[in-house]
XYZ file of C-alpha atoms in Angstrom:
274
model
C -11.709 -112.107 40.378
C -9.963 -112.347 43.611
C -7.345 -110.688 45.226
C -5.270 -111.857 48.546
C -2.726 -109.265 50.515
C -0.775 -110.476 53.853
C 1.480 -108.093 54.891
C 2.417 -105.397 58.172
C -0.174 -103.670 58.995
C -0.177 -99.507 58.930
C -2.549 -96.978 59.377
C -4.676 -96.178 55.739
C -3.910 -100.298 53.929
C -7.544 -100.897 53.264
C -7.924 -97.054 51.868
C -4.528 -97.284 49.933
C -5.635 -100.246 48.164
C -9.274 -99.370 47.795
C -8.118 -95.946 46.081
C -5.254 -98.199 44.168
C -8.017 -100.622 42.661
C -10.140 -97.779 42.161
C -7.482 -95.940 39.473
C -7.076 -99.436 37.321
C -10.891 -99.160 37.022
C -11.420 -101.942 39.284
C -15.182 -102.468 41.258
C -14.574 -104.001 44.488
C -17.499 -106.260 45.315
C -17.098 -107.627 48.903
C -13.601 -107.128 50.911
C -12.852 -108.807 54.272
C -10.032 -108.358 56.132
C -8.191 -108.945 59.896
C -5.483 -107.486 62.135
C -3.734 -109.859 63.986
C -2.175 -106.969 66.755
C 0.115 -109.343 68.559
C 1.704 -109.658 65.012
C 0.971 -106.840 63.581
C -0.089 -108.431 60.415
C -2.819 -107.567 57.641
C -4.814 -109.911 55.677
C -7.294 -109.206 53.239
C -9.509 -111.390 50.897
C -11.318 -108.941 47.745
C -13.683 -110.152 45.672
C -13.613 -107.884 42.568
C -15.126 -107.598 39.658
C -13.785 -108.819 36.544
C -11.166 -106.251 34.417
C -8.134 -105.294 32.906
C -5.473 -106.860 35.752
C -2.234 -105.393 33.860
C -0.040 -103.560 36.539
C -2.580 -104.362 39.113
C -0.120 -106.298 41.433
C 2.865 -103.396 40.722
C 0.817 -100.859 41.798
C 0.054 -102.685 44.782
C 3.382 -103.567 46.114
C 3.761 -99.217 45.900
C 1.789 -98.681 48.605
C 2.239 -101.922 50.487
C 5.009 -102.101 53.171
C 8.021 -104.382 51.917
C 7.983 -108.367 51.536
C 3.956 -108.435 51.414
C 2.366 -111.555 49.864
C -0.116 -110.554 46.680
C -2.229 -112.636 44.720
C -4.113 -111.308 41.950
C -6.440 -113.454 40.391
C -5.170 -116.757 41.414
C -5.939 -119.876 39.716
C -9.694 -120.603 40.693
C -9.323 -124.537 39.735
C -6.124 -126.122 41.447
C -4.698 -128.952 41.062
C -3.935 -131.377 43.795
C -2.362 -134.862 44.144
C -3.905 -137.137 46.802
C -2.125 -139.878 48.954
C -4.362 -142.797 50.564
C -3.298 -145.476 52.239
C -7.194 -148.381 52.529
C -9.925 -146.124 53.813
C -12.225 -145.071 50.974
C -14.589 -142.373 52.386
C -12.727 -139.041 52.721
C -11.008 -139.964 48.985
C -14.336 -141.211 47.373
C -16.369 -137.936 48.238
C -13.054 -136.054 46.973
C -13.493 -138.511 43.440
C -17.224 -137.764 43.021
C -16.919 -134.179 44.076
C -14.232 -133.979 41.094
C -16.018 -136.134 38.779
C -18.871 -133.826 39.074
C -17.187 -130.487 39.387
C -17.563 -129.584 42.257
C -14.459 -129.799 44.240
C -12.921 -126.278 43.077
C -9.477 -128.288 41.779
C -8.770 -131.137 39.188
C -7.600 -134.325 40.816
C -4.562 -134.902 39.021
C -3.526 -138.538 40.630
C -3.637 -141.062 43.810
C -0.893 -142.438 45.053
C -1.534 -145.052 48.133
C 0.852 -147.442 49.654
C -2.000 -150.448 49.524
C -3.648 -151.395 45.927
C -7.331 -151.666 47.777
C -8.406 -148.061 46.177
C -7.141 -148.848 42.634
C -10.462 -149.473 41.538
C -12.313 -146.947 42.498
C -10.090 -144.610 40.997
C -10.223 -146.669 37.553
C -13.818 -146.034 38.082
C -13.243 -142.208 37.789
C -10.595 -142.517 35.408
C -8.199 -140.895 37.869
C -4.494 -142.142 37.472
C -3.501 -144.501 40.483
C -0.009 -144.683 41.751
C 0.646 -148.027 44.066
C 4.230 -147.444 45.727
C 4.472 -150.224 48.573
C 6.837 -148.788 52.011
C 7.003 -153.025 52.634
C 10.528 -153.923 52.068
C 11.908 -149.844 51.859
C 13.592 -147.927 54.668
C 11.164 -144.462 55.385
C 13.755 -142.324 53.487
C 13.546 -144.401 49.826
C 9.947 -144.492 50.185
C 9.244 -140.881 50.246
C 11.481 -140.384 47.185
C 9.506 -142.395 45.082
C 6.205 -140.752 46.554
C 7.645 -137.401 45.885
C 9.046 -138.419 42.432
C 5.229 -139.666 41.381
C 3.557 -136.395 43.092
C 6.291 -134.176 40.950
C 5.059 -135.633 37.612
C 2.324 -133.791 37.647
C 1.545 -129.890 38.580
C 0.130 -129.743 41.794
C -0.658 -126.845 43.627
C -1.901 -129.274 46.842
C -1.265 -132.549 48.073
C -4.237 -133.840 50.086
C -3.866 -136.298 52.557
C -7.242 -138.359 52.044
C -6.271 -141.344 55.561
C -2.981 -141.377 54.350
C -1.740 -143.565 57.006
C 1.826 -142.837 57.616
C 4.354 -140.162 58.991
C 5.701 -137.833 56.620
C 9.502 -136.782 57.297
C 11.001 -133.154 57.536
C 12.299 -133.919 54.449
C 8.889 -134.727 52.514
C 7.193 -131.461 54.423
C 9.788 -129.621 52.807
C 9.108 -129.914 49.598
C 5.749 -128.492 49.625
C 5.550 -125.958 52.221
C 2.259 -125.250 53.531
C 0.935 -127.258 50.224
C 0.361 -130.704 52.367
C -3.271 -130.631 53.799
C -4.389 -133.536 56.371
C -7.664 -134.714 57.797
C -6.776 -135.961 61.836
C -9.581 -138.043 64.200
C -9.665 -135.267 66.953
C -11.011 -136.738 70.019
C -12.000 -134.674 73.368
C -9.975 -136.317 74.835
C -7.827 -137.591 72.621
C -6.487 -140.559 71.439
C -3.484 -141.675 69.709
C -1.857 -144.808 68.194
C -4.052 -147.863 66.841
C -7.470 -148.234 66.918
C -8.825 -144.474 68.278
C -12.774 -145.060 67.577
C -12.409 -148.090 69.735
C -10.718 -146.279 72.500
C -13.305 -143.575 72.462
C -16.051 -145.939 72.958
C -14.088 -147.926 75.962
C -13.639 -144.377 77.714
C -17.527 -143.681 77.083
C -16.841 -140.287 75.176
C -19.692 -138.272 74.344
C -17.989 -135.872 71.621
C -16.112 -137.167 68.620
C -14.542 -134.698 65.626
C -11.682 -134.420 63.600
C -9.453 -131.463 62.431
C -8.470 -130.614 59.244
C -4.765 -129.091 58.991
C -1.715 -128.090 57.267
C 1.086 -130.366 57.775
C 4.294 -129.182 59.224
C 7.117 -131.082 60.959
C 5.259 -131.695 64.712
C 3.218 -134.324 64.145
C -0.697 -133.400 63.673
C 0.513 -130.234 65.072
C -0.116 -127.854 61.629
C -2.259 -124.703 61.552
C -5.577 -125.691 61.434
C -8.232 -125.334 59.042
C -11.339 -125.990 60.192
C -12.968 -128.473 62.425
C -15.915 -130.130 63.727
C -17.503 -132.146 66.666
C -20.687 -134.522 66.670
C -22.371 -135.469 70.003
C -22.432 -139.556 70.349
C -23.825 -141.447 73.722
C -23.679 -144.550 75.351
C -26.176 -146.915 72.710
C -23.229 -146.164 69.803
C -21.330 -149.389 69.497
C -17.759 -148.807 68.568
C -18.920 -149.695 65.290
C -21.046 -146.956 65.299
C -18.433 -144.418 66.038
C -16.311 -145.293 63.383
C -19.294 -144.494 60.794
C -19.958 -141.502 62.349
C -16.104 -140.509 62.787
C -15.838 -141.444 58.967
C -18.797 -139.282 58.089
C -17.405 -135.645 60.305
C -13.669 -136.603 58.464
C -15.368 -136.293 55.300
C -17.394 -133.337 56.404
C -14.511 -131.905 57.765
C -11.742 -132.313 54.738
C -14.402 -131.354 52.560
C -15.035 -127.810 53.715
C -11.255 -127.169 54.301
C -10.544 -128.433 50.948
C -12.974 -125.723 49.924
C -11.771 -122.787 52.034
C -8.551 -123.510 50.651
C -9.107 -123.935 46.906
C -11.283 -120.387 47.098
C -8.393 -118.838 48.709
C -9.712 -118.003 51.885
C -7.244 -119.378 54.100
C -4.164 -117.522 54.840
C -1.328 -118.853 57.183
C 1.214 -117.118 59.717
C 3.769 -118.953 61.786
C 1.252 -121.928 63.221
C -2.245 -119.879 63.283
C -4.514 -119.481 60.198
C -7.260 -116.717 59.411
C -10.197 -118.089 57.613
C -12.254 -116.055 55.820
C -15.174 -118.304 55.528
């Protein structure tokens, strides 16, 4: 069983709550937790052992200063909807990772604005959603992506290469729900064809960054990343594959920070509890 507090920090939270768990008969099994002191904020990850979780959350808010976030017990499998746009590699290791059970969340849909990944999710049975943006102004667009996602319960959408801009408008519907997996390149490198621009500029560390989305573009607290060393004999060829390979590293272990609720957000920072 887990248990997530963010809150203001004060002198005696982690004994308050120990001592609180402690009267509903409740074994705390590992606890980690962090002080942000330019914020003053508390955040706290439990792992506890199962019980009886009636009143646990009341008691909690008692000795917790007002307007703290607490999550007893949260869902352990979420559900998430995933957008694509053509690239198969960060969605197919999300398919097989949820055809096999191993994702921590249910895959509840894809919706892409191409048709080229329909049949890989007929392959996993996974329903496929193909809303085209040809012919639609931005705004229209996003209403019919949001109207698909909101079929289904969803606690995440995952952006698996989803290959266009979301709006204010579509951020705000699922606040700090929208996770993204970005080519992060020291230095970087924006518009079309990044890989390729990497390899004319001789680079000799690619990445990417896994983040929430928020209304700056690629600009979202960030999850986790990663870097892999590359030289002069990669072709630009070669740095795709190996920039498609650290995107699914990448999405993969935020996905799974997130789903086990060990990612907490203030303002645009995160604290991972890995």
């Amino acid at each position: 069983m887990i248990i997530v507090i963010q809150c203001q920090d004060k002198v005696g939270l982690v004994a308050a709550i120990a001592s609180t768990l402690a009267k509903h008969l409740l074994n705390i099994v590992s606890m980690r937790e962090h002080v942000d002191h330019n914020e003053n904020v508390f955040f706290t990850r439990l792992d506890v052992e199962d019980g009886d979780t009636t009143g646990v959350e009341e008691s909690l808010r008692k000795i917790l200063p007002d307007g703290a976030y607490i999550a007893v017990n949260p869902e352990p499998v979420k559900k998430v909807v995933v957008l694509a746009t053509k690239e198969y590699h960060c969605l197919s290791d999300i398919l097989i990772r949820n055809h096999f059970g191993t994702l921590g969340a249910s895959v509840q849909c894809v919706i892409a604005n191409h048709d080229k990944l329909k049949d890989i999710c007929a392959r996993f049975d996974i329903p496929f959603y193909y809303i085209s943006h040809e012919g639609l102004d931005k705004a229209d667009f996003e209403e019919q992506v949001i109207g698909a996602i909101k079929q289904y319960p969803h606690d995440y959408v995952v952006l698996a290469k989803y290959m266009r801009i979301l709006s204010p408008r579509f951020v705000a519907e699922f606040p700090k729900k929208i996770i993204n997996i970005h080519h992060s390149f020291l230095p970087a490198f924006i518009g079309a064809n990044p890989y390729k621009q990497a390899f004319e500029r001789g680079v000799k560390l690619i990445g990417a960054t896994a983040h929430y989305v928020s209304d700056e573009l690629d600009e979202g607290p960030i999850i986790a990343q990663q870097i892999v060393p590359v030289n002069h004999s990669y072709s630009w060829k070669d740095m795709v594959k190996a920039g498609q390979e650290v995107e699914t590293s990448v999405l993969a272990k935020a996905l799974k920070l997130v789903f086990e609720d060990r990612v907490f957000v203030h303002k645009n920072k995160t604290v991972v509890f890995g």
